[in-house]
Amino acid sequence: STPNDANLDDNTAWDVDAVIAAPDLALTKRDGSVIVEPGDTLVYTLTYANLGNQEATSVVITETVPAHTTFNNAVSTPGWTCVDTTCTFTIGALPAGDADAVQFAVDIGTSVPAGVTQIDNSATIGDDGDNGTDTNPANNTAASATPLSAAPDLVLTKADGGSAVRPGDTLTYTLT
């Protein structure tokens, strides 16, 4: 304003512009390109990122323990919480442009049913939506199908109990 301004009320103006900003959470999963066998430990690396231009809040990764496996807490990144076969890892706030990774490990059962040729697993990442809707929900899920090498291992033993027999005697064998 100047000292000669007759109307000071018209010296201020403002404009409201919409800012287009939203998170874009992304998740990828690697199994190390391994072929596993019954009794092995399988470790998944879950890489997560916020590819958007807005911070995501209350970010959580949700994992499902695959069929024929059990969760291995000792080998997994600390912080996983499991209820039955659903496990979660709380990340919290994830600023735009940030990325990191966690590990999720499972032990494969020592025997699996006939016909099982792979361990299938998927995980998702999500947030509370407070800072906008994820701009690309298609990249919020990651899956892995890890080949499983399993075959029966049949063993047969035959025993006669150490019996001594004579001609005409009956000899009994036990097959195990």
Short mmCIF file of C-alpha atoms in Angstrom, two decimals:
data_model
loop_
_atom_site.label_atom_id
_atom_site.label_comp_id
_atom_site.label_asym_id
_atom_site.label_seq_id
_atom_site.Cartn_x
_atom_site.Cartn_y
_atom_site.Cartn_z
CA SER A 1 0.00 0.00 0.00
CA THR A 2 0.99 3.59 -0.49
CA PRO A 3 0.17 6.51 1.82
CA ASN A 4 -2.25 7.91 -0.77
CA ASP A 5 -4.20 4.64 -1.29
CA ALA A 6 -7.86 5.55 -0.86
CA ASN A 7 -9.10 1.95 -0.30
CA LEU A 8 -6.85 -0.43 1.67
CA ASP A 9 -9.44 -3.25 1.53
CA ASP A 10 -8.69 -4.11 -2.09
CA ASN A 11 -4.93 -4.49 -1.69
CA THR A 12 -4.97 -8.23 -0.90
CA ALA A 13 -5.78 -11.13 -3.22
CA TRP A 14 -5.44 -14.88 -3.06
CA ASP A 15 -5.98 -17.86 -5.26
CA VAL A 16 -6.70 -21.47 -4.34
CA ASP A 17 -5.18 -24.11 -6.61
CA ALA A 18 -5.72 -27.84 -6.30
CA VAL A 19 -2.50 -29.77 -5.75
CA ILE A 20 -2.52 -33.19 -7.35
CA ALA A 21 -0.58 -35.38 -4.94
CA ALA A 22 -1.06 -38.96 -3.90
CA PRO A 23 1.00 -41.97 -2.83
CA ASP A 24 1.71 -44.85 -5.18
CA LEU A 25 2.75 -47.88 -3.16
CA ALA A 26 4.57 -50.65 -5.01
CA LEU A 27 5.67 -54.12 -3.94
CA THR A 28 7.96 -56.68 -5.57
CA LYS A 29 8.91 -60.15 -4.34
CA ARG A 30 11.98 -62.26 -5.03
CA ASP A 31 12.61 -65.85 -3.96
CA GLY A 32 16.28 -65.94 -4.96
CA SER A 33 15.47 -68.00 -8.10
CA VAL A 34 15.91 -71.17 -6.12
CA ILE A 35 14.43 -74.64 -6.44
CA VAL A 36 13.43 -75.84 -2.98
CA GLU A 37 12.95 -79.26 -1.45
CA PRO A 38 10.87 -80.49 1.48
CA GLY A 39 12.57 -79.44 4.72
CA ASP A 40 14.20 -76.32 3.20
CA THR A 41 13.78 -72.74 4.40
CA LEU A 42 12.53 -70.38 1.69
CA VAL A 43 13.33 -66.67 2.11
CA TYR A 44 11.38 -64.04 0.18
CA THR A 45 12.73 -60.51 -0.20
CA LEU A 46 9.88 -58.00 -0.35
CA THR A 47 10.95 -54.64 -1.78
CA TYR A 48 8.49 -51.86 -1.17
CA ALA A 49 8.40 -48.25 -2.35
CA ASN A 50 6.27 -45.14 -2.53
CA LEU A 51 6.53 -44.09 -6.18
CA GLY A 52 4.01 -41.29 -5.70
CA ASN A 53 4.48 -37.63 -4.86
CA GLN A 54 2.74 -37.71 -1.46
CA GLU A 55 3.64 -39.49 1.78
CA ALA A 56 1.67 -42.66 2.54
CA THR A 57 0.62 -43.24 6.16
CA SER A 58 -0.09 -46.40 8.16
CA VAL A 59 1.59 -48.55 5.50
CA VAL A 60 1.34 -52.31 6.08
CA ILE A 61 2.54 -55.34 4.12
CA THR A 62 0.24 -58.36 4.40
CA GLU A 63 1.65 -61.82 3.67
CA THR A 64 -0.01 -65.21 3.57
CA VAL A 65 1.97 -68.22 4.78
CA PRO A 66 1.92 -70.57 1.76
CA ALA A 67 0.37 -74.03 1.89
CA HIS A 68 2.75 -76.76 3.09
CA THR A 69 4.93 -74.26 4.99
CA THR A 70 5.22 -72.59 8.40
CA PHE A 71 6.42 -69.06 9.17
CA ASN A 72 10.09 -68.86 10.24
CA ASN A 73 10.39 -65.91 12.62
CA ALA A 74 14.13 -66.39 13.26
CA VAL A 75 15.12 -65.86 9.62
CA SER A 76 12.52 -63.17 8.81
CA THR A 77 13.06 -59.44 9.37
CA PRO A 78 12.02 -58.63 12.97
CA GLY A 79 8.58 -57.05 13.22
CA TRP A 80 6.29 -59.58 11.52
CA THR A 81 3.08 -60.38 13.39
CA CYS A 82 1.19 -63.54 12.44
CA VAL A 83 -2.31 -64.75 13.22
CA ASP A 84 -2.92 -68.19 11.77
CA THR A 85 -1.61 -67.96 8.19
CA THR A 86 -1.85 -64.16 7.80
CA CYS A 87 1.22 -62.12 8.68
CA THR A 88 1.63 -58.34 8.70
CA PHE A 89 4.62 -56.03 8.77
CA THR A 90 3.90 -52.45 9.83
CA ILE A 91 5.97 -49.82 8.03
CA GLY A 92 4.08 -46.74 9.22
CA ALA A 93 4.74 -43.55 7.26
CA LEU A 94 6.47 -43.93 3.89
CA PRO A 95 7.55 -40.64 2.31
CA ALA A 96 7.28 -40.14 -1.44
CA GLY A 97 10.32 -41.58 -3.18
CA ASP A 98 11.35 -43.84 -0.27
CA ALA A 99 12.01 -47.56 -0.69
CA ASP A 100 13.26 -50.42 1.48
CA ALA A 101 13.05 -54.19 1.78
CA VAL A 102 12.11 -56.84 4.36
CA GLN A 103 12.51 -60.60 4.43
CA PHE A 104 9.74 -63.14 5.00
CA ALA A 105 10.87 -66.73 5.56
CA VAL A 106 8.98 -70.01 5.66
CA ASP A 107 9.99 -73.59 6.39
CA ILE A 108 8.72 -76.14 3.91
CA GLY A 109 7.25 -79.26 5.47
CA THR A 110 9.44 -82.35 5.45
CA SER A 111 6.86 -84.09 3.31
CA VAL A 112 4.34 -82.65 0.89
CA PRO A 113 1.37 -84.29 -0.82
CA ALA A 114 1.83 -85.94 -4.20
CA GLY A 115 1.52 -83.53 -7.10
CA VAL A 116 2.80 -80.44 -5.28
CA THR A 117 5.39 -78.95 -7.64
CA GLN A 118 5.71 -75.38 -6.38
CA ILE A 119 5.24 -73.12 -3.37
CA ASP A 120 2.85 -70.30 -4.30
CA ASN A 121 2.94 -67.07 -2.33
CA SER A 122 1.59 -63.55 -2.64
CA ALA A 123 1.74 -60.36 -0.60
CA THR A 124 0.10 -56.95 -0.71
CA ILE A 125 0.97 -53.46 0.49
CA GLY A 126 -1.56 -50.82 1.49
CA ASP A 127 -2.06 -47.68 3.53
CA ASP A 128 -4.88 -45.89 5.30
CA GLY A 129 -5.67 -43.61 2.33
CA ASP A 130 -5.46 -40.45 4.46
CA ASN A 131 -3.15 -38.75 1.94
CA GLY A 132 -5.07 -39.76 -1.15
CA THR A 133 -5.98 -42.85 -3.10
CA ASP A 134 -3.09 -44.93 -4.41
CA THR A 135 -2.58 -43.85 -8.01
CA ASN A 136 -1.68 -47.34 -9.26
CA PRO A 137 -3.15 -50.14 -7.13
CA ALA A 138 -2.09 -52.71 -9.76
CA ASN A 139 1.48 -52.67 -8.38
CA ASN A 140 0.42 -53.26 -4.76
CA THR A 141 0.51 -57.06 -5.05
CA ALA A 142 3.50 -59.30 -5.68
CA ALA A 143 3.50 -63.06 -6.20
CA SER A 144 6.01 -65.85 -6.48
CA ALA A 145 5.78 -69.47 -7.62
CA THR A 146 8.91 -71.22 -6.35
CA PRO A 147 9.65 -74.61 -7.96
CA LEU A 148 9.57 -77.52 -5.51
CA SER A 149 11.59 -80.65 -6.19
CA ALA A 150 9.89 -83.45 -4.30
CA ALA A 151 9.71 -87.13 -5.06
CA PRO A 152 8.89 -90.21 -3.06
CA ASP A 153 11.82 -92.03 -1.48
CA LEU A 154 10.66 -95.59 -1.05
CA VAL A 155 12.73 -97.98 1.09
CA LEU A 156 12.12 -101.69 1.51
CA THR A 157 13.85 -103.92 4.02
CA LYS A 158 13.44 -107.66 4.36
CA ALA A 159 14.23 -109.59 7.53
CA ASP A 160 13.85 -113.23 8.59
CA GLY A 161 14.49 -112.55 12.27
CA GLY A 162 17.80 -114.41 12.10
CA SER A 163 16.00 -117.75 11.93
CA ALA A 164 17.80 -120.94 11.11
CA VAL A 165 15.62 -123.36 9.21
CA ARG A 166 15.86 -126.92 8.01
CA PRO A 167 14.48 -128.39 4.86
CA GLY A 168 10.72 -128.53 5.13
CA ASP A 169 10.50 -125.73 7.77
CA THR A 170 8.48 -122.58 7.14
CA LEU A 171 10.49 -119.41 6.94
CA THR A 172 8.71 -116.11 7.66
CA TYR A 173 9.99 -112.84 6.23
CA THR A 174 9.06 -109.40 7.51
CA LEU A 175 8.92 -106.73 4.82
CA THR A 176 9.16 -103.15 6.07
#
